Coordinates of C-alpha atoms in Angstrom, one line a residue:
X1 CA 0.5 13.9 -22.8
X2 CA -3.0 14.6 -23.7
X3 CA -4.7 11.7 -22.1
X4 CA -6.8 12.3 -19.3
X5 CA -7.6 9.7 -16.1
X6 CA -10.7 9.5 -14.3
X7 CA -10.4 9.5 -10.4
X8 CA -12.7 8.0 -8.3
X9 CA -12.6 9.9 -5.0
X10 CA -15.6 9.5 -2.7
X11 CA -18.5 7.4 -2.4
X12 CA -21.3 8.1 0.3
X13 CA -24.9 8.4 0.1
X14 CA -24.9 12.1 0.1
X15 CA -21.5 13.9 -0.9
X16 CA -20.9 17.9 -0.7
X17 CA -19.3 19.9 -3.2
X18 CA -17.7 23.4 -3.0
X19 CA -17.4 25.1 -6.4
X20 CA -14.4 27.0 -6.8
X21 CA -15.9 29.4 -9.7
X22 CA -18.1 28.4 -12.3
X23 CA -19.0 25.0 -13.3
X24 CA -21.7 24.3 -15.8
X25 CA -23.5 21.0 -15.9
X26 CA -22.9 19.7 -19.8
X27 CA -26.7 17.9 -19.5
X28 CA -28.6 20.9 -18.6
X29 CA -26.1 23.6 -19.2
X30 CA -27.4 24.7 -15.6
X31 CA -24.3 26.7 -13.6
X32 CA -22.8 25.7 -10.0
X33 CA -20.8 27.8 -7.9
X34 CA -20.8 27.8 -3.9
X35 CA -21.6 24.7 -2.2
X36 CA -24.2 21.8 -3.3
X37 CA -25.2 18.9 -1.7
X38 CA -26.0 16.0 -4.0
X39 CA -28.2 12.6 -2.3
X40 CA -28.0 9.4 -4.4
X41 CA -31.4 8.7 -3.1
X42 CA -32.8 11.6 -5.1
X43 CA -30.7 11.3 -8.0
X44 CA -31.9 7.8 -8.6
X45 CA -29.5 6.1 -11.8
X46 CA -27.9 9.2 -13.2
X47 CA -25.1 10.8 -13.7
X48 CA -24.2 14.6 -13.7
X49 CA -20.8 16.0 -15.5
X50 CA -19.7 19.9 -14.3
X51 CA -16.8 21.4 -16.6
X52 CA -15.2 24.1 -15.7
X53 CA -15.6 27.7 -17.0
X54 CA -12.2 28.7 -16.2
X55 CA -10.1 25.4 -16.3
X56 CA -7.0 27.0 -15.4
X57 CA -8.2 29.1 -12.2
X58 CA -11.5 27.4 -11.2
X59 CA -11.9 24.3 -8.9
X60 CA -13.7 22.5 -6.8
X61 CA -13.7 21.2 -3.2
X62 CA -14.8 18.1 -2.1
X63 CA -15.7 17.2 1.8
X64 CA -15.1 14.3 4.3
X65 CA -12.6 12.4 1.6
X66 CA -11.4 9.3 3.4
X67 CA -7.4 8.9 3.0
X68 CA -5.7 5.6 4.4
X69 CA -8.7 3.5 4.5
X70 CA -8.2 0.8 6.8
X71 CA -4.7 2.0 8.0
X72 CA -3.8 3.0 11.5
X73 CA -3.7 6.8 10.6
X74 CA -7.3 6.8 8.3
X75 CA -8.6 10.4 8.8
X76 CA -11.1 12.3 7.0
X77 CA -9.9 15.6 5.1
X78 CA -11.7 18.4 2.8
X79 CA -9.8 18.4 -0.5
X80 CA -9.4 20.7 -3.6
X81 CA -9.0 19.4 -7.4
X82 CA -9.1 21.1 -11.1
X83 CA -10.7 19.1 -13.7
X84 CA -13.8 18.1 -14.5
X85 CA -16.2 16.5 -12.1
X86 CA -18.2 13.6 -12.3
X87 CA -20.9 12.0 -10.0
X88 CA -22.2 8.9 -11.1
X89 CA -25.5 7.5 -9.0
X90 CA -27.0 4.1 -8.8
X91 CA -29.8 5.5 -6.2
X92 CA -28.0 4.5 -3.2
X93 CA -24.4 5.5 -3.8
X94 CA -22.8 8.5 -5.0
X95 CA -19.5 8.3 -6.5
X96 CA -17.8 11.7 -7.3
X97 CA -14.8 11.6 -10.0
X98 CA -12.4 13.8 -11.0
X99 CA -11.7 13.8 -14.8
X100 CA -8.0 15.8 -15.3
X101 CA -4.9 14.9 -17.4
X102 CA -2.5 12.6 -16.6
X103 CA 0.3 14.8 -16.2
X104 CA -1.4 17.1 -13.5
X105 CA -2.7 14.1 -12.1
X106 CA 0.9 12.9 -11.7
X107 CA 1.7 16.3 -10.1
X108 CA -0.8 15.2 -7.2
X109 CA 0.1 12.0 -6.8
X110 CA 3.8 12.3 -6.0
X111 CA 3.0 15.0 -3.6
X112 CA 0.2 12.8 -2.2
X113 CA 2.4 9.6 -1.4
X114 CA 5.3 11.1 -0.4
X115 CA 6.5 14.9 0.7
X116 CA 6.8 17.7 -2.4
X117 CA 9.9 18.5 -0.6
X118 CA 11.3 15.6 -1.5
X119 CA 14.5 15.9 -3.8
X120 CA 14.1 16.5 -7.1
X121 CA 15.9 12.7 -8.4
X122 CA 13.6 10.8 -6.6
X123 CA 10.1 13.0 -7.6
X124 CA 11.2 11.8 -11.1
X125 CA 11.5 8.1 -10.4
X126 CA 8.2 7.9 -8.6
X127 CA 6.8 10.3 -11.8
X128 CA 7.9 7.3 -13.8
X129 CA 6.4 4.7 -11.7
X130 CA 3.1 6.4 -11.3
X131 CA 2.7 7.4 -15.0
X132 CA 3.6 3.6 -15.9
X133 CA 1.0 2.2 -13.3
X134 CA -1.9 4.9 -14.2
X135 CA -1.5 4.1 -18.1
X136 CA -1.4 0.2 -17.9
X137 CA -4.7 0.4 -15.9
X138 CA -5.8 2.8 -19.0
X139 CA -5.0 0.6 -21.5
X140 CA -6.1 -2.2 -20.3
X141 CA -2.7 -4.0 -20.0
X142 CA -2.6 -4.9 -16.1
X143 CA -3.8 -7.6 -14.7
X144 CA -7.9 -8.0 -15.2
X145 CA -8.4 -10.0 -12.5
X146 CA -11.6 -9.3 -10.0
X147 CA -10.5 -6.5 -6.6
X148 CA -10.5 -9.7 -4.2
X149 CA -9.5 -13.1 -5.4
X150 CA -10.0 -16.3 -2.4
X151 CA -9.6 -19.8 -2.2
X152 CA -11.5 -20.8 0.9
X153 CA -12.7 -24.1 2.5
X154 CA -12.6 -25.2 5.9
X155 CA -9.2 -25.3 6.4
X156 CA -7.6 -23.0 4.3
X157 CA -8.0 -19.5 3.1
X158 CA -6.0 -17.6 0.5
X159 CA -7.2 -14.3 0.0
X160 CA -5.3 -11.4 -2.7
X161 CA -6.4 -8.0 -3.8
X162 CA -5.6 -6.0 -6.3
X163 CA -6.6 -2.4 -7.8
X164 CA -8.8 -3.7 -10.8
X165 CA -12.8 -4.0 -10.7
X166 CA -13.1 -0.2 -10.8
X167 CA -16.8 1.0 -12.2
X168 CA -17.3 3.9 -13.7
X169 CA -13.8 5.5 -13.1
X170 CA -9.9 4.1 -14.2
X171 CA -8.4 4.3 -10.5
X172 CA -9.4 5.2 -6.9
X173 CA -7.2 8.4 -5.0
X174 CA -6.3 6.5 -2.2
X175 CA -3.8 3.5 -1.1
X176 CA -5.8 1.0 -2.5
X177 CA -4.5 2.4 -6.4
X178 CA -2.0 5.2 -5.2
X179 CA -2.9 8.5 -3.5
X180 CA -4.2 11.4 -5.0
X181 CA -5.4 14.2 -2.5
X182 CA -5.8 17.2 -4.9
X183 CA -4.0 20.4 -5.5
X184 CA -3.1 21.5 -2.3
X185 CA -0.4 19.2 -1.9
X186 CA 1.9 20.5 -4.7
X187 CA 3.2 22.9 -2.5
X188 CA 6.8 22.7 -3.8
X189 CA 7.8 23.7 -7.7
X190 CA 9.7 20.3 -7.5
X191 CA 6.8 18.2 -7.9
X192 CA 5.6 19.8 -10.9
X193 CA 8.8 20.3 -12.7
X194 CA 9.6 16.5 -12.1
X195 CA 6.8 15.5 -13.7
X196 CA 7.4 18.1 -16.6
X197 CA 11.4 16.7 -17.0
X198 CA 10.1 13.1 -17.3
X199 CA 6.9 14.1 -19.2
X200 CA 5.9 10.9 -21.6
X201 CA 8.4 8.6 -19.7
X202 CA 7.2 5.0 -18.7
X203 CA 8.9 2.0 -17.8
X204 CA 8.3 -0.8 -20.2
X205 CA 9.2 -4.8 -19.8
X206 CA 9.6 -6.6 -23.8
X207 CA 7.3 -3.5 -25.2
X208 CA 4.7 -4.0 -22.6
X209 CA 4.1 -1.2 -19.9
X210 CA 5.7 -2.4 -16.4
X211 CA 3.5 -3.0 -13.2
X212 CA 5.1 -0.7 -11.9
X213 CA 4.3 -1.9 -8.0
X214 CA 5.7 0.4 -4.9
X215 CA 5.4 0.5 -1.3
X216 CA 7.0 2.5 1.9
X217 CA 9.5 0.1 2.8
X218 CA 10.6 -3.0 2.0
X219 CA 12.5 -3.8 5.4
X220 CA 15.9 -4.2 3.0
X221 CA 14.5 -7.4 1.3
X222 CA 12.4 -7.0 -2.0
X223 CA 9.6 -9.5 -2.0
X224 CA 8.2 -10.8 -5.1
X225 CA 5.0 -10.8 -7.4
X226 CA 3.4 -13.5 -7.1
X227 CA 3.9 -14.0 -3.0
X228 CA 1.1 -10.8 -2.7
X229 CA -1.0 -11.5 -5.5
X230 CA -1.9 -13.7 -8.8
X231 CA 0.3 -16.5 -8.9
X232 CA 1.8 -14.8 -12.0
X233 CA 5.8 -13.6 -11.9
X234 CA 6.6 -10.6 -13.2
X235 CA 10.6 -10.9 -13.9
X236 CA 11.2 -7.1 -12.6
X237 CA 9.4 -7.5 -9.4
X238 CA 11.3 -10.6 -7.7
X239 CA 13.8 -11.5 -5.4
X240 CA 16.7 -8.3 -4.3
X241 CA 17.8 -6.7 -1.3
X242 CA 18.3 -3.1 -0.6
X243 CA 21.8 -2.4 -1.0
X244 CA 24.4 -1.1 -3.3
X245 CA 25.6 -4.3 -5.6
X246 CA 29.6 -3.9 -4.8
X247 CA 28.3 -4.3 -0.9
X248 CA 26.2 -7.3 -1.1
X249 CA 29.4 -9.6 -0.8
X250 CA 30.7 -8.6 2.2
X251 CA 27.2 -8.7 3.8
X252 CA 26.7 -12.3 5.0
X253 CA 22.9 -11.2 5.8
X254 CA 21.9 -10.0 2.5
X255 CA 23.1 -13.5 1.2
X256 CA 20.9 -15.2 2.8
X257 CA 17.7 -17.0 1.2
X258 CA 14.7 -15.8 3.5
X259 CA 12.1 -18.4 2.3
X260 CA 14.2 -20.5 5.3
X261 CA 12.7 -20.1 8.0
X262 CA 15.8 -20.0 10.4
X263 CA 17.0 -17.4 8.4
X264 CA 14.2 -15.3 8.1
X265 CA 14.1 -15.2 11.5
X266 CA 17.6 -14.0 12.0
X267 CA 17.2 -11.7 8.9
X268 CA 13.9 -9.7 10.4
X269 CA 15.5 -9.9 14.1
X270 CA 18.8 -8.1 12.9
X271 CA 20.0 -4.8 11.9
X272 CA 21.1 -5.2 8.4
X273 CA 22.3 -2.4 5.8
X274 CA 20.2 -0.9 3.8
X275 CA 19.1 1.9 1.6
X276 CA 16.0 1.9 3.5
X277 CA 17.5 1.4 7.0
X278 CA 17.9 5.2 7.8
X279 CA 16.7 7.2 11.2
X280 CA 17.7 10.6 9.4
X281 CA 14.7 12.6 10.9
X282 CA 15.3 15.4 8.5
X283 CA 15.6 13.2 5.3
X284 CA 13.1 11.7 6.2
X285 CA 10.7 14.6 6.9
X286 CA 11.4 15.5 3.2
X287 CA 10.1 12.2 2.0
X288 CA 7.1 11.2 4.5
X289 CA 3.9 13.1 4.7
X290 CA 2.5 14.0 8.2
X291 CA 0.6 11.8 8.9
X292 CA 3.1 8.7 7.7
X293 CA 5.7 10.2 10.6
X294 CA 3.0 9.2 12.7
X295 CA 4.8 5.8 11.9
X296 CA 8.6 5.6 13.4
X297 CA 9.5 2.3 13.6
X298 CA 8.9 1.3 9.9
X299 CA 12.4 -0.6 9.2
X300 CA 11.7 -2.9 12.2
X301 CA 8.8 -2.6 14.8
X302 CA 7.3 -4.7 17.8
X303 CA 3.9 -5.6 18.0
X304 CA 2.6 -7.0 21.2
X305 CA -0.9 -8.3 22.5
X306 CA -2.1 -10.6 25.4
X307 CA -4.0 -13.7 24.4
X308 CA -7.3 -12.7 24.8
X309 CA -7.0 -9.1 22.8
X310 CA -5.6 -11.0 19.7
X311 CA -8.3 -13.7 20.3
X312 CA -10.8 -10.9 19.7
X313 CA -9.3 -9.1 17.0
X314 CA -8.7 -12.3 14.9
X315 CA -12.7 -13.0 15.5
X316 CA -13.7 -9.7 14.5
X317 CA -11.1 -9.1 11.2
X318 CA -12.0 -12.6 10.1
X319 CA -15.4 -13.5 10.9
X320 CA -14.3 -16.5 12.7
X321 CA -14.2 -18.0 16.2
X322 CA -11.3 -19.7 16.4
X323 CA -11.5 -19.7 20.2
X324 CA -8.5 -18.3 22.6
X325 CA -5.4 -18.0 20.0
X326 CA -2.6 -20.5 21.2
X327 CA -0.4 -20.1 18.5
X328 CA 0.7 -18.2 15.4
X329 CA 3.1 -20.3 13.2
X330 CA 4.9 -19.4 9.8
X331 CA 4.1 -21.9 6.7
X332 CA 5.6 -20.2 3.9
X333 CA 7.8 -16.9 3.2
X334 CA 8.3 -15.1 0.0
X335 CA 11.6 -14.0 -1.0
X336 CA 11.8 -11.4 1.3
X337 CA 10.7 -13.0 4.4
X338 CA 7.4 -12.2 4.7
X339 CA 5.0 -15.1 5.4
X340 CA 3.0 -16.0 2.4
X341 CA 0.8 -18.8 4.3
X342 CA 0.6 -18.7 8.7
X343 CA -1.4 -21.5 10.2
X344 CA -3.4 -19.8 13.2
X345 CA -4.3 -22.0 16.2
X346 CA -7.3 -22.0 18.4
X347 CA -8.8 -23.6 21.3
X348 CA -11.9 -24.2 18.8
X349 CA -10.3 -24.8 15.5
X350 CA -7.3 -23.8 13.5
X351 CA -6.8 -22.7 9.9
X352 CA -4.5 -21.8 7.1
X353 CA -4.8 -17.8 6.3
X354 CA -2.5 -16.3 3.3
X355 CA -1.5 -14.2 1.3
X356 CA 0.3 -11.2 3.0
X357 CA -2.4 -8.8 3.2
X358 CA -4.8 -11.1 4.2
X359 CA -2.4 -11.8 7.0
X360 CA -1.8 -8.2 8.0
X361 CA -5.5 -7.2 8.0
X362 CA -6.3 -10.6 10.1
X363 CA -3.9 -9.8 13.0
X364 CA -4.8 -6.5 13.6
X365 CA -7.3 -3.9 14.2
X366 CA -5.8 -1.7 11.4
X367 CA -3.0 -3.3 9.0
X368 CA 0.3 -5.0 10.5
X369 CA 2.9 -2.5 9.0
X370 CA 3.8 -5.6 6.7
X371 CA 3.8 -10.1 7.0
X372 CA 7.8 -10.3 7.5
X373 CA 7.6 -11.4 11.1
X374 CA 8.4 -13.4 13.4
X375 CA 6.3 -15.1 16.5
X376 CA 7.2 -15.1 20.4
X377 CA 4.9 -16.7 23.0
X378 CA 5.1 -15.7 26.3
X379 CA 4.3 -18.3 29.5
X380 CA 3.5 -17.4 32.8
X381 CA 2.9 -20.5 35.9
X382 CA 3.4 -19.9 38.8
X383 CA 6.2 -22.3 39.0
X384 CA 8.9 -20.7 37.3
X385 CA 9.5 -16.8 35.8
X386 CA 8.1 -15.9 32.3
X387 CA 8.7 -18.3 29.7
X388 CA 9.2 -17.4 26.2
X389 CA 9.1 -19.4 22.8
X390 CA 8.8 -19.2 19.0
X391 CA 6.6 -20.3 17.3
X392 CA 7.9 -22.4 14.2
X393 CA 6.3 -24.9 11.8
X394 CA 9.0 -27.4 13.3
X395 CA 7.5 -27.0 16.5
X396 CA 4.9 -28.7 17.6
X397 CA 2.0 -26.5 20.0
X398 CA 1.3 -29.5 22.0
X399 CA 5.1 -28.3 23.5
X400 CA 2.8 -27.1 26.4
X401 CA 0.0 -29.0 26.5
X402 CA -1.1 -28.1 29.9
X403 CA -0.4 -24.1 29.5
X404 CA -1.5 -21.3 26.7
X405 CA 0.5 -18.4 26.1
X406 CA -0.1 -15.7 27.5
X407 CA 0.9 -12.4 25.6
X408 CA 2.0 -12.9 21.4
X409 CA 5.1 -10.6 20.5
X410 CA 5.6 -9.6 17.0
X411 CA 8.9 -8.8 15.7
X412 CA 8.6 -7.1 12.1
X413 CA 10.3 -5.8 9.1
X414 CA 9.1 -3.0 6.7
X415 CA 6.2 -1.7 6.0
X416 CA 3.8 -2.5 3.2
X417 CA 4.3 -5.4 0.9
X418 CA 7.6 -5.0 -0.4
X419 CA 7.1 -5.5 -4.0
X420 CA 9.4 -3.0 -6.6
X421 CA 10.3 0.5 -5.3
X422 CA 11.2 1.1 -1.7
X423 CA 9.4 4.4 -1.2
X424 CA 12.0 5.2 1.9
X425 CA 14.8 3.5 0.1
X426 CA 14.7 5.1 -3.1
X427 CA 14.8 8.6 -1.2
X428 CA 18.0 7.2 0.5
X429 CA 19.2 6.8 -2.7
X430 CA 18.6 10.2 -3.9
X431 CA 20.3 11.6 -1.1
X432 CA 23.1 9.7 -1.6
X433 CA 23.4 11.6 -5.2
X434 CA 21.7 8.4 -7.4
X435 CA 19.7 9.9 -10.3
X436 CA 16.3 8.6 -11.0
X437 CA 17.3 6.4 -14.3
X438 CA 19.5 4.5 -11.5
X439 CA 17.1 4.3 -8.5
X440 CA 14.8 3.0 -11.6
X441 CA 17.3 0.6 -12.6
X442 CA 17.3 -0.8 -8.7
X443 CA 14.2 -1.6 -8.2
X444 CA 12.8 -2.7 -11.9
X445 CA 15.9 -4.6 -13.1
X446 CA 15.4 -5.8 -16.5
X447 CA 12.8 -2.7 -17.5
X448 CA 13.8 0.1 -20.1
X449 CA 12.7 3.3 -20.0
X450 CA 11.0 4.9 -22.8
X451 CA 8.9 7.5 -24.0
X452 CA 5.3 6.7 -24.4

């Protein structure tokens, strides 16, 4: 496809560039090669665009690139790209973006979100997927609304984001749009001839490019659209559970709807099938990077703090004091369990706090691995052994009113938000000898896949 994406890969008040060869600025037609430094003070408002010489042998390498912003593993890493460069100045920011065509751009990505080892079926579905997500943003067609949406007053706040709201440059290369951490990580011919066999292919919902939304792992439950961001559905990206459609019947679990609260909990504290429920070290060392095996527990996990350490991260992720935290309590799930509105509880005040990102960030120093969980109080007095409870909206806190807890336990499911592909599931799938048009057909029900 000759259509080319613009990257935006670092910002910082002074960024360093190594050039690969030689790169000639198209304002002054002066040549780079070696490394420059570039401060946005001195700049001032300009811009400066290098094209390579060589396009096919020369690049460029670009220092201290942030990757997982935010997330428990963030790390800084010097990374290597083809293209064009671009760094765009406003006198106190430098931006540096890579300008490259969509298909090698592809080649990146789905070595960047996932291992180039991965099998072959599954590079091609997530080739789909990224080329569908990448040209909607392009054109235009996804959603327009502003990066960080709220609804705030003093009892409530609702809080989404989303990927649009970039200036100067279509997509950013990390998480936040979908990662792209240069040509060093196509280090398997896979990658590049998954993108070649699909070349063109996008997934398209009545004519209109999908949203073609993925995350790690949905925790076997698929949540949907609107419970993470606008409150506008998107048909594909709804209510499903990880599983092979002739065994859903004779799982009593995966029957189950998980906006209930008394089934969530039993859903998110159990073991169910699923394409994503998988401890196969070696498959999964073909699909996870390095640093996401830093992660084991992804399927289900614990999270546990005492009273006062979640008291302090809540009033430093939120910028409010809501005192000692006495409890944590589920309002609202989405379809796959996750909570979509938690009330959290204070000695000094209490307040609403949705939607699931919002919820994540809140509760921890770093990003909860997802919002499908579930809430256990622990007492200690010195009149009995440890108490423990859950918190519930049909339970009333003032349960204890002489006593606080004293540790929160965290019982989760998945990681990330859960919306269309299951990053770890669909690699299941593959494994298990799907081809890409069906692990499409899984996750997207309803799309058709065409040539763009």
């Amino acid at each position: 496809m000759d259509i080319d994406i613009k990257v935006g890969v670092l910002s910082g008040n002074v960024v360093k560039i190594i050039f690969n060869g030689i790169f000639i600025d198209s304002f002054s037609k002066v040549i780079f090669t070696g490394c420059h430094e570039f401060c946005a003070k001195k700049m001032g408002a300009s811009e400066l665009m290098f094209t390579p010489s060589d396009p096919e042998h020369d690049s460029f390498d670009i220092e201290d690139v942030t990757i997982g912003k935010d997330f428990h593993w963030q790390r800084n890493e010097r990374q290597r790209f083809k293209g064009s460069l671009e760094i765009l100045s406003d006198g106190k920011q430098a931006t540096v973006v890579n300008i490259i065509n969509i298909e090698q751009y592809l080649e990146s990505v789905i070595s960047s979100e996932m291992s180039a080892n991965a099998s072959l079926e599954f590079l091609k579905a997530h080739a789909v997927i990224s080329r569908s997500w990448a040209l909607a943003r392009i054109r235009h067609t996804a959603p327009t609304h502003a990066q960080r949406q709220q609804r705030e007053d003093c009892d409530e706040r609702i809080v989404w984001y989303d990927n649009s709201g970039h200036t100067g440059f279509d997509v950013c290369a990390d998480d936040h749009c979908q990662r792209y951490q240069g040509i060093a990580r196509i280090c398997n011919p896979n990658a590049v001839r998954a993108v070649r066999e699909t070349s063109g292919m996008v997934l398209t919902y009545y004519g209109e490019i999908a949203d073609t939304r993925f995350s790690k792992c949905c925790g076997g439950a698929f949540e949907a659209y609107e419970n993470c961001w606008e409150n506008s559905p998107h048909p594909y990206l709804g209510r499903g559970k990880d599983i092979a459609a002739n065994e859903r019947p004779v799982c009593s679990e995966h029957n189950k709807d998980l906006t209930i609260e008394v089934n969530a909990q039993r859903w998110i504290e159990s073991n169910p099938p699923a394409f994503c429920n998988t401890s196969d070290k070696g498959a999964l060392e073909q699909v996870l990077n390095g640093y996401d095996l830093e992660t084991p527990d992804f399927f289900r996990w614990d999270v546990e703090y005492n009273a006062e350490e979640l008291s302090i991260i809540v009033k430093e992720r939120s910028g409010i004091d809501f005192g000692r935290i006495t409890d944590i309590v589920p309002l609202q799930r989405g379809v796959s369990g996750r909570i979509v509105r938690m009330k959290l509880v204070g000695t000094k005040r209490s307040m609403i706090i949705g939607k699931e990102l919002e919820i994540r960030r809140t509760l921890s120093n770093s990003h909860l691995y997802s919002s499908a969980f579930t809430v256990s109080k622990v007492y200690s007095d010195s009149r009995q052994n440890d108490k423990t409870s859950k918190s519930t909206p049909d339970v009333s806190t003032s349960i204890r009113e002489n006593e606080m807890p004293e540790k929160f336990i965290l019982h989760g499911a998945g990681w990330g938000h859960g919306v269309g592909l299951c990053q770890i599931g669909a690699a299941s799938m593959a494994s298990q000898s799907y081809s890409f048009r069906q692990i499409l057909a899984h996750y997207y029900p309803g799309t058709q896949l065409t040539r763009f």
